Short mmCIF file of C-alpha atoms in Angstrom, two decimals:
data_model
loop_
_atom_site.label_atom_id
_atom_site.label_comp_id
_atom_site.label_asym_id
_atom_site.label_seq_id
_atom_site.Cartn_x
_atom_site.Cartn_y
_atom_site.Cartn_z
CA MET A 129 -29.68 10.68 -2.62
CA ASN A 130 -26.69 12.99 -2.57
CA SER A 131 -26.43 15.19 -5.69
CA GLN A 132 -23.04 16.70 -4.69
CA PRO A 133 -20.35 16.22 -7.36
CA GLU A 134 -17.98 13.17 -6.96
CA LEU A 135 -14.31 12.98 -7.23
CA GLN A 136 -13.40 12.74 -10.95
CA LYS A 137 -12.44 9.15 -11.87
CA SER A 138 -10.23 10.30 -14.85
CA LEU A 139 -6.80 8.89 -13.94
CA LYS A 140 -5.78 6.32 -16.52
CA PRO A 141 -3.75 3.13 -16.06
CA ARG A 142 -0.63 4.77 -17.48
CA HIS A 143 -1.09 7.61 -14.87
CA LEU A 144 -1.47 5.15 -11.99
CA SER A 145 1.64 3.06 -13.01
CA MET A 146 3.78 6.26 -13.19
CA ILE A 147 2.29 7.65 -9.89
CA ALA A 148 3.47 4.38 -8.30
CA ILE A 149 6.98 4.67 -9.78
CA ALA A 150 7.28 8.48 -8.91
CA GLY A 151 6.25 7.62 -5.37
CA VAL A 152 9.43 5.53 -5.01
CA ILE A 153 11.85 7.62 -7.05
CA GLY A 154 12.59 10.87 -5.10
CA ALA A 155 15.47 13.18 -4.75
CA GLY A 156 16.55 11.02 -1.81
CA LEU A 157 17.86 8.55 -4.32
CA PHE A 158 19.91 10.92 -6.35
CA VAL A 159 21.25 12.99 -3.56
CA GLY A 160 20.61 11.32 -0.23
CA SER A 161 22.15 7.91 -1.22
CA GLY A 162 25.59 9.53 -1.01
CA ALA A 163 25.56 9.84 2.66
CA ALA A 164 24.18 6.32 3.05
CA ILE A 165 27.07 4.92 0.99
CA GLN A 166 29.63 6.79 3.02
CA GLN A 167 28.03 5.34 6.28
CA ALA A 168 27.97 1.71 5.33
CA GLY A 169 30.35 1.35 2.41
CA PRO A 170 29.33 -1.13 -0.48
CA ALA A 171 27.44 -2.99 2.15
CA ILE A 172 24.69 -0.34 1.83
CA LEU A 173 23.43 -2.67 -0.87
CA VAL A 174 22.29 -4.96 1.94
CA ALA A 175 20.59 -2.21 3.80
CA TYR A 176 18.64 -1.18 0.52
CA ALA A 177 17.63 -4.70 -0.01
CA ALA A 178 16.38 -5.22 3.60
CA ALA A 179 14.45 -1.97 3.57
CA GLY A 180 13.18 -2.81 0.18
CA LEU A 181 11.92 -6.22 1.22
CA VAL A 182 9.84 -4.53 4.10
CA VAL A 183 8.45 -2.15 1.62
CA VAL A 184 7.42 -4.93 -0.78
CA LEU A 185 5.64 -6.78 1.94
CA VAL A 186 3.96 -3.63 3.26
CA MET A 187 2.77 -2.68 -0.26
CA ARG A 188 1.39 -6.23 -0.81
CA MET A 189 -0.63 -5.91 2.35
CA LEU A 190 -1.98 -2.55 1.42
CA GLY A 191 -2.80 -3.78 -1.89
CA GLU A 192 -4.76 -6.57 -0.64
CA MET A 193 -6.97 -4.12 1.18
CA ALA A 194 -7.12 -1.58 -1.65
CA ALA A 195 -8.11 -4.13 -4.18
CA ALA A 196 -10.88 -5.33 -2.07
CA ASN A 197 -12.00 -1.88 -1.20
CA PRO A 198 -10.39 1.12 -3.04
CA GLU A 199 -10.86 4.25 -1.12
CA THR A 200 -9.31 7.76 -1.32
CA GLY A 201 -8.57 7.47 2.40
CA SER A 202 -6.61 4.24 1.79
CA PHE A 203 -5.02 2.86 4.91
CA SER A 204 -6.62 5.57 7.10
CA ALA A 205 -10.00 4.24 6.12
CA TYR A 206 -8.94 0.63 6.61
CA ALA A 207 -7.63 1.48 10.05
CA ASP A 208 -11.13 3.02 10.77
CA LYS A 209 -12.61 -0.54 9.99
CA ALA A 210 -10.00 -2.60 11.56
CA LEU A 211 -8.86 -0.80 14.69
CA GLY A 212 -11.45 1.76 15.25
CA ARG A 213 -12.16 5.41 14.48
CA TRP A 214 -9.40 6.80 16.71
CA ALA A 215 -6.80 4.89 14.49
CA GLY A 216 -8.06 6.11 11.32
CA PHE A 217 -8.24 9.66 12.56
CA SER A 218 -4.61 9.58 14.03
CA ILE A 219 -2.89 8.04 11.18
CA GLY A 220 -4.90 9.96 8.65
CA TRP A 221 -3.68 13.45 10.27
CA LEU A 222 -0.13 12.07 10.92
CA TYR A 223 0.16 11.20 7.15
CA ALA A 224 -1.34 14.54 5.90
CA TRP A 225 1.05 16.30 8.30
CA PHE A 226 3.95 14.36 6.76
CA TRP A 227 3.23 15.47 3.20
CA ILE A 228 2.62 19.01 4.08
CA ILE A 229 5.93 19.18 5.86
CA VAL A 230 7.48 17.53 2.55
CA LEU A 231 5.93 20.58 0.67
CA GLY A 232 8.15 22.92 2.64
CA ILE A 233 11.20 20.76 2.11
CA GLU A 234 10.83 20.07 -1.58
CA ALA A 235 9.79 23.69 -2.51
CA THR A 236 13.05 24.93 -0.87
CA ALA A 237 15.18 22.32 -2.68
CA GLY A 238 13.66 23.25 -5.96
CA ALA A 239 14.10 26.97 -5.28
CA ALA A 240 17.79 26.51 -4.54
CA ILE A 241 18.30 24.88 -7.92
CA MET A 242 16.50 27.55 -9.70
CA ASN A 243 18.48 30.19 -7.88
CA ARG A 244 21.75 28.51 -8.99
CA TRP A 245 20.57 28.85 -12.67
CA MET A 246 19.16 32.45 -12.16
CA PRO A 247 20.78 33.97 -9.03
CA GLY A 248 19.03 37.51 -9.80
CA VAL A 249 15.76 36.00 -8.51
CA ASP A 250 15.58 35.52 -4.67
CA GLN A 251 15.38 31.99 -3.53
CA TRP A 252 12.03 32.50 -1.66
CA VAL A 253 10.48 33.98 -4.99
CA TRP A 254 11.30 30.65 -6.67
CA ALA A 255 9.77 28.52 -3.85
CA LEU A 256 6.69 30.75 -4.05
CA ILE A 257 6.52 30.29 -7.90
CA LEU A 258 6.78 26.51 -7.76
CA MET A 259 4.22 26.23 -4.98
CA VAL A 260 1.66 28.43 -6.85
CA LEU A 261 2.43 26.38 -10.24
CA LEU A 262 1.78 22.88 -8.62
CA THR A 263 -1.28 24.36 -6.61
CA LEU A 264 -2.82 25.39 -9.96
CA THR A 265 -2.21 21.87 -11.40
CA ASN A 266 -3.88 20.25 -8.51
CA VAL A 267 -6.75 22.69 -8.54
CA TRP A 268 -7.52 22.43 -12.26
CA SER A 269 -8.37 18.64 -12.39
CA VAL A 270 -7.11 15.29 -11.23
CA LYS A 271 -6.29 14.47 -14.87
CA SER A 272 -3.82 17.47 -14.99
CA TYR A 273 -2.25 16.12 -11.73
CA GLY A 274 -1.91 12.79 -13.32
CA GLU A 275 -0.39 14.33 -16.74
CA PHE A 276 2.14 16.29 -14.86
CA GLU A 277 3.22 13.30 -12.74
CA PHE A 278 3.22 11.03 -15.82
CA TRP A 279 5.76 13.28 -17.49
CA PHE A 280 7.73 14.07 -14.40
CA ALA A 281 8.06 10.30 -13.69
CA SER A 282 8.92 9.60 -17.25
CA ILE A 283 11.94 11.86 -17.03
CA LYS A 284 13.07 10.35 -13.87
CA VAL A 285 12.81 6.79 -15.14
CA THR A 286 14.46 7.67 -18.54
CA ALA A 287 17.37 9.14 -16.56
CA ILE A 288 17.70 6.13 -14.29
CA ILE A 289 17.50 3.62 -17.25
CA LEU A 290 20.27 5.37 -19.24
CA PHE A 291 22.26 5.63 -16.00
CA LEU A 292 21.77 1.87 -15.60
CA ILE A 293 22.77 1.10 -19.27
CA ALA A 294 25.85 3.38 -19.27
CA GLY A 295 26.94 2.03 -15.80
CA THR A 296 26.50 -1.63 -16.85
CA ALA A 297 28.62 -0.89 -19.98
CA ALA A 298 31.27 0.78 -17.91
CA ILE A 299 31.55 -2.16 -15.54
CA LEU A 300 31.91 -4.52 -18.53
CA GLY A 301 34.80 -2.31 -19.85
CA LEU A 302 32.67 -1.20 -23.08
CA ILE A 303 33.11 2.59 -22.43
CA PRO A 304 36.40 3.96 -23.96
CA GLY A 305 38.56 5.53 -21.44
CA VAL A 306 36.77 4.09 -18.32
CA PRO A 307 38.66 0.89 -17.28
CA ALA A 308 36.47 -2.01 -16.09
CA PRO A 309 36.81 -1.87 -12.18
CA GLY A 310 36.10 -5.54 -11.50
CA LEU A 311 35.55 -6.14 -7.74
CA SER A 312 38.18 -3.61 -6.60
CA ASN A 313 35.90 -0.98 -5.28
CA LEU A 314 33.56 -3.48 -3.70
CA THR A 315 36.08 -5.39 -1.74
CA GLY A 316 39.45 -3.22 -1.89
CA GLN A 317 38.65 -0.23 0.37
CA GLY A 318 38.46 -2.01 3.66
CA GLY A 319 36.27 -4.77 2.39
CA PHE A 320 32.58 -5.20 1.46
CA MET A 321 31.52 -4.09 4.97
CA PRO A 322 34.34 -1.62 6.03
CA ASN A 323 32.31 -0.03 8.99
CA GLY A 324 30.85 -3.31 10.39
CA ALA A 325 27.25 -4.62 10.67
CA ASP A 326 26.29 -1.74 12.95
CA ALA A 327 26.73 0.73 10.15
CA VAL A 328 24.66 -1.49 7.84
CA LEU A 329 21.82 -1.83 10.48
CA ALA A 330 22.07 2.05 10.88
CA GLY A 331 21.96 2.26 7.05
CA VAL A 332 18.73 0.52 6.94
CA LEU A 333 17.21 3.21 9.20
CA VAL A 334 18.36 5.90 6.77
CA VAL A 335 17.37 4.33 3.40
CA VAL A 336 14.06 2.95 4.60
CA PHE A 337 12.47 6.39 4.29
CA SER A 338 13.71 6.79 0.71
CA PHE A 339 10.96 4.05 -0.12
CA PHE A 340 8.15 6.03 1.40
CA GLY A 341 5.61 7.19 -1.14
CA ALA A 342 4.77 3.93 -3.00
CA GLU A 343 1.41 3.93 -1.16
CA ILE A 344 0.32 6.98 -2.93
CA ALA A 345 -0.86 4.79 -5.82
CA THR A 346 -3.51 3.11 -3.56
CA ILE A 347 -4.76 6.67 -2.63
CA ALA A 348 -4.93 7.70 -6.33
CA ALA A 349 -6.66 4.47 -7.25
CA GLY A 350 -10.03 5.86 -5.87
CA GLU A 351 -9.95 8.27 -8.83
CA SER A 352 -9.19 5.92 -11.60
CA GLU A 353 -11.39 4.14 -14.02
CA HIS A 354 -10.72 0.68 -12.82
CA PRO A 355 -9.37 0.99 -9.35
CA VAL A 356 -8.97 -2.90 -8.58
CA ASP A 357 -6.97 -3.53 -11.63
CA ALA A 358 -4.86 -0.30 -11.09
CA VAL A 359 -4.03 -1.26 -7.58
CA LYS A 360 -3.09 -5.06 -8.48
CA LYS A 361 -0.68 -3.65 -11.24
CA ALA A 362 0.92 -1.02 -9.06
CA VAL A 363 1.49 -3.36 -6.26
CA LYS A 364 2.81 -6.15 -8.34
CA SER A 365 5.38 -3.72 -10.03
CA THR A 366 6.77 -2.59 -6.63
CA VAL A 367 9.21 -5.50 -6.57
CA TRP A 368 10.96 -4.94 -9.89
CA ARG A 369 11.00 -1.03 -9.25
CA ILE A 370 12.86 -1.28 -6.21
CA LEU A 371 15.30 -3.96 -7.49
CA LEU A 372 15.91 -2.02 -10.80
CA PHE A 373 15.94 1.61 -9.67
CA TYR A 374 17.43 1.61 -6.17
CA ILE A 375 19.62 -1.43 -5.85
CA GLY A 376 20.55 -1.52 -9.37
CA SER A 377 21.74 2.17 -9.66
CA VAL A 378 23.30 2.16 -6.13
CA ALA A 379 25.13 -1.13 -7.11
CA ILE A 380 26.69 0.61 -10.15
CA VAL A 381 27.77 3.57 -8.01
CA VAL A 382 29.59 1.26 -5.45
CA THR A 383 31.10 -0.76 -8.11
CA LEU A 384 32.42 1.97 -10.40
CA LEU A 385 33.71 4.38 -7.68
CA PRO A 386 35.40 3.77 -4.22
CA TRP A 387 32.72 4.20 -1.52
CA ASN A 388 34.89 6.64 0.48
CA ASP A 389 35.48 9.02 -2.30
CA ALA A 390 34.55 12.58 -1.37
CA SER A 391 32.69 12.95 -4.80
CA VAL A 392 30.49 10.07 -3.96
CA ALA A 393 29.38 11.68 -0.51
CA LYS A 394 28.59 14.89 -2.39
CA SER A 395 26.64 13.53 -5.20
CA PRO A 396 27.14 9.84 -6.28
CA TYR A 397 25.26 10.19 -9.53
CA VAL A 398 27.08 13.26 -10.77
CA ALA A 399 30.42 11.59 -9.78
CA VAL A 400 29.59 8.49 -11.97
CA ILE A 401 28.52 10.77 -14.88
CA GLU A 402 31.71 12.76 -14.75
CA LEU A 403 33.62 9.48 -14.68
CA PHE A 404 32.02 8.79 -18.22
CA GLY A 405 33.47 12.16 -19.38
CA ILE A 406 30.09 13.59 -20.04
CA PRO A 407 30.19 17.56 -19.89
CA ALA A 408 27.98 19.49 -17.64
CA ALA A 409 27.30 16.45 -15.29
CA GLY A 410 26.17 18.69 -12.58
CA THR A 411 23.66 20.53 -14.62
CA ILE A 412 22.18 17.35 -16.07
CA MET A 413 21.64 16.01 -12.48
CA ASP A 414 20.19 19.39 -11.39
CA VAL A 415 17.61 18.97 -14.10
CA VAL A 416 16.71 15.36 -13.01
CA VAL A 417 16.69 16.36 -9.22
CA LEU A 418 14.48 19.40 -10.06
CA THR A 419 12.17 17.04 -11.87
CA SER A 420 12.13 14.81 -8.84
CA VAL A 421 11.36 17.78 -6.71
CA LEU A 422 8.41 19.07 -8.76
CA SER A 423 7.11 15.57 -8.82
CA CYS A 424 7.37 15.32 -5.04
CA LEU A 425 5.72 18.70 -4.65
CA ASN A 426 2.84 17.58 -7.02
CA SER A 427 2.33 14.33 -5.27
CA GLY A 428 2.76 15.71 -1.84
CA LEU A 429 0.03 18.37 -2.51
CA TYR A 430 -2.39 15.78 -4.11
CA THR A 431 -1.80 13.26 -1.28
CA ALA A 432 -2.21 15.58 1.66
CA SER A 433 -5.30 17.13 0.04
CA ARG A 434 -6.89 13.69 -0.55
CA MET A 435 -6.22 12.44 2.90
CA ILE A 436 -7.73 15.51 4.38
CA PHE A 437 -10.68 15.21 1.99
CA SER A 438 -11.06 11.61 3.20
CA LEU A 439 -10.89 12.69 6.89
CA SER A 440 -13.51 15.34 6.22
CA THR A 441 -15.92 12.87 4.73
CA ARG A 442 -15.65 10.79 7.85
CA GLY A 443 -16.18 13.73 10.20
CA ASP A 444 -12.61 14.10 11.19
CA ALA A 445 -11.86 17.38 9.61
CA PRO A 446 -13.90 20.51 8.80
CA LYS A 447 -16.97 19.62 6.91
CA ALA A 448 -16.27 22.30 4.29
CA TRP A 449 -13.10 20.67 3.17
CA SER A 450 -15.11 17.76 1.59
CA ARG A 451 -16.66 20.21 -0.87
CA ILE A 452 -15.95 19.06 -4.42
CA SER A 453 -15.70 21.52 -7.44
CA LYS A 454 -17.51 21.07 -10.74
CA ARG A 455 -14.29 19.60 -12.04
CA GLY A 456 -14.37 16.81 -9.54
CA VAL A 457 -11.64 18.15 -7.44
CA PRO A 458 -11.79 18.62 -3.57
CA LEU A 459 -10.86 22.28 -3.94
CA ALA A 460 -11.23 23.29 -0.23
CA ALA A 461 -8.81 20.40 0.85
CA VAL A 462 -6.28 21.33 -1.73
CA LEU A 463 -6.27 24.92 -0.67
CA ALA A 464 -6.12 24.00 2.97
CA SER A 465 -3.03 21.84 2.31
CA THR A 466 -1.44 24.71 0.25
CA VAL A 467 -1.96 27.34 2.90
CA VAL A 468 -0.15 25.26 5.70
CA GLY A 469 2.49 24.26 2.89
CA PHE A 470 3.01 28.08 2.32
CA ILE A 471 3.57 28.54 6.00
CA THR A 472 6.21 25.73 6.26
CA VAL A 473 7.99 27.15 3.19
CA GLY A 474 8.15 30.55 4.96
CA LEU A 475 9.26 29.18 8.35
CA ASN A 476 12.10 27.35 6.23
CA TYR A 477 13.38 30.94 5.40
CA ILE A 478 12.61 32.80 8.61
CA ALA A 479 13.69 30.13 11.19
CA PRO A 480 15.33 27.10 9.28
CA ASP A 481 17.42 25.82 12.19
CA THR A 482 14.75 26.23 14.92
CA VAL A 483 11.13 26.13 14.08
CA PHE A 484 11.30 24.37 10.72
CA LEU A 485 13.90 21.87 11.69
CA PHE A 486 11.60 21.02 14.76
CA LEU A 487 8.43 20.51 12.44
CA VAL A 488 10.68 18.39 10.02
CA ASN A 489 11.73 16.18 13.03
CA THR A 490 8.17 15.77 14.11
CA SER A 491 7.47 13.88 10.75
CA GLY A 492 10.65 11.77 10.84
CA ALA A 493 9.18 8.47 11.90
CA ILE A 494 5.70 8.70 10.55
CA ALA A 495 6.70 6.38 7.61
CA LEU A 496 7.18 3.62 10.19
CA PHE A 497 4.01 4.44 12.03
CA VAL A 498 2.03 4.29 8.75
CA TRP A 499 3.57 0.83 7.76
CA LEU A 500 2.82 -0.46 11.23
CA VAL A 501 -0.87 0.43 10.92
CA ILE A 502 -1.11 -0.93 7.47
CA ALA A 503 0.24 -4.33 8.68
CA THR A 504 -1.90 -4.31 11.80
CA SER A 505 -5.06 -3.40 9.83
CA GLN A 506 -4.40 -6.14 7.34
CA LEU A 507 -4.03 -8.74 9.93
CA VAL A 508 -7.37 -7.94 11.34
CA LEU A 509 -9.39 -7.29 7.95
CA ARG A 510 -7.92 -10.44 6.31
CA ARG A 511 -9.07 -12.60 9.22
CA ARG A 512 -12.62 -11.13 9.11
CA THR A 513 -12.86 -11.39 5.30
CA GLU A 514 -11.71 -15.05 5.35
CA ALA A 515 -14.33 -15.77 8.19
CA SER A 516 -16.96 -14.28 5.82
CA GLY A 517 -16.03 -16.32 2.82
CA VAL A 518 -15.66 -13.40 0.40
CA GLU A 519 -13.12 -14.04 -2.33
CA MET A 520 -10.25 -11.34 -2.56
CA PRO A 521 -8.80 -10.26 -5.68
CA LEU A 522 -5.31 -9.90 -4.31
CA LYS A 523 -3.77 -11.73 -1.35
CA MET A 524 -0.85 -11.34 0.96
CA TRP A 525 1.81 -14.08 0.62
CA LEU A 526 2.18 -16.67 3.32
CA PHE A 527 -0.52 -15.02 5.62
CA PRO A 528 -0.17 -14.54 8.64
CA TYR A 529 3.47 -15.40 8.96
CA LEU A 530 4.86 -12.61 6.57
CA THR A 531 2.50 -10.12 8.18
CA TRP A 532 3.83 -10.80 11.66
CA ALA A 533 7.46 -10.79 10.44
CA SER A 534 6.74 -7.33 8.87
CA ILE A 535 5.15 -6.04 12.13
CA ILE A 536 8.38 -7.33 14.08
CA ALA A 537 10.65 -5.73 11.48
CA ILE A 538 8.89 -2.40 11.71
CA VAL A 539 8.83 -2.28 15.56
CA ALA A 540 12.55 -3.24 15.48
CA MET A 541 13.32 -0.35 13.20
CA ILE A 542 11.29 2.06 15.44
CA VAL A 543 13.24 0.84 18.47
CA GLY A 544 16.43 0.95 16.40
CA MET A 545 15.98 4.66 15.83
CA LEU A 546 16.54 5.28 19.46
CA PHE A 547 19.97 3.98 19.21
CA VAL A 548 21.27 5.93 16.09
CA ASP A 549 22.36 9.44 16.89
CA ALA A 550 21.08 10.76 13.37
CA THR A 551 17.58 9.42 14.11
CA ARG A 552 16.83 9.59 17.77
CA GLU A 553 15.61 13.13 17.99
CA SER A 554 13.44 12.58 15.11
CA LEU A 555 11.92 9.47 16.73
CA LEU A 556 11.19 11.23 20.01
CA LEU A 557 9.53 14.17 18.39
CA SER A 558 7.56 11.90 16.12
CA LEU A 559 6.42 9.96 19.18
CA LEU A 560 5.40 13.02 20.96
CA LEU A 561 3.38 14.16 17.98
CA GLY A 562 1.87 10.69 17.58
CA ALA A 563 1.06 10.64 21.35
CA VAL A 564 -0.99 13.97 21.08
CA VAL A 565 -2.80 13.02 17.84
CA VAL A 566 -3.56 9.46 19.17
CA GLY A 567 -4.81 11.05 22.49
CA ILE A 568 -7.17 13.48 20.62
CA GLY A 569 -8.33 10.39 18.56
CA LEU A 570 -8.96 8.32 21.66
CA TRP A 571 -10.96 11.24 23.38
CA ARG A 572 -13.01 11.75 20.33
CA TYR A 573 -14.00 8.25 19.78
CA ARG A 574 -13.53 6.68 23.32
CA LEU A 575 -16.90 4.88 22.84
CA HIS A 576 -16.47 3.89 19.28
CA HIS A 577 -15.48 0.36 18.06
CA PRO A 578 -14.42 -0.92 14.58
CA ALA A 579 -17.10 -1.19 11.97
CA PRO A 580 -18.96 -4.42 11.99
CA LEU A 581 -18.03 -7.32 9.74
CA GLU A 582 -21.22 -7.16 7.79
CA HIS A 583 -20.72 -3.69 6.47
CA ASP A 584 -17.11 -4.49 5.54
CA VAL A 585 -18.20 -7.55 3.60
CA GLU A 586 -21.05 -5.68 1.95
CA VAL A 587 -18.83 -2.74 0.81
CA ARG A 588 -16.17 -5.19 -0.58
CA ALA A 589 -18.66 -7.23 -2.45
CA GLU A 590 -20.26 -4.22 -4.06
CA LEU A 591 -17.00 -2.65 -5.20
CA LEU A 592 -15.90 -5.91 -6.82
CA GLU A 593 -19.28 -6.27 -8.57
CA GLU A 594 -18.93 -2.72 -9.90
CA ASP A 595 -15.51 -3.31 -11.27
CA ALA A 596 -16.64 -6.51 -12.94
CA GLU A 597 -19.48 -4.66 -14.52
CA GLY A 598 -17.05 -2.01 -15.85
CA HIS A 599 -14.99 -4.71 -17.54
CA SER A 600 -18.00 -6.23 -19.21
CA HIS A 601 -19.00 -2.76 -20.68
CA ASN A 602 -15.41 -2.39 -21.99
CA ALA A 603 -15.09 -5.79 -23.35
#
């Protein structure tokens, strides 16, 4: 029997629900949506809806696997079972790499905001302070990570809800001094689709990456008190979160302001707040964006470390990285992620337009690779589970038709990236990195096959039984 400490299962349902929300609402919504609106006009709503639909389907598939078998390695562990060890190895390392790169991007974005407020302190110093602060949070305990994420997410959610309420009131003509726009901004500036269908399709490729991060909840579920219930709630709430936060808030922007207004391109949410006559709109949005950045840093470090920990327990990373502290934290994995994160932050200051840009581009299409692996793994594991007669706590809708539709849509987006100037280089570099990692995985596991059905079924049955026992104790 292994007496080594285990991961601390101290994340509560409120932590998991907010981690799921925080994963979807990033700085990309508040800042990046402006460029997307400029690209496609009001029809960007169609792009958000199409990308959101794919994410909802992917999350449902991931939720099915995670509810049946909650694991810290999430989709990487499921790829191990469904497609072979090479697949779990490859997608696990690519995913960890994605979030480590995010650390460099977000630390720099947060430092830029702090530098605007306190220009006497160099930007790189702020980046260092933010990285150290969030590292300490992750090293202390998983509960401290959950608490930070809960409050960061609460600020973001509160800001968006207030924005939605004020925006709806303005559209209805209920705010003094702000005339009701009617449909003038949706149809009067060259029409609803001013730049054609091609711009909308290109918009899908831009906005789809805004939704990446929803899967963090299934990784964190492994450290929650009741993982099966936590996963089911997080997955089921994905639909309304995407509808309300993304499509709802972007709809308010394009209804209240002309899509081709320069202020929309710069910062759409600041532009709307200024329309309401609220003073210091820029500072208010800086606070919200800084919160989003800190949330993303917090989640990025947590997610990268847990994936590296999972890889280590499966023999795909140095064994020392699977050691767990007395507080139930994979300390070595957190520090390993942090060290590489610090390097990427440094590169962003030393060589931002060469080395760092190259590294960022190598992670550009990883979101689509992850979703493709999730869909393919679910296709395989669902058929195995049905053949075994095991009852599943959460099921993908209209299986296998929607699974196949998702796979086709994801492949189409990957191919589409080749034809859009803004995404072509990112796709090619991501494919290059992917080919190298997959090549290493195939070489390592050239004789290994997916786990046998019997093992899969036993593990699932065990976990469902444990969760049922937990409920009976708490009843």
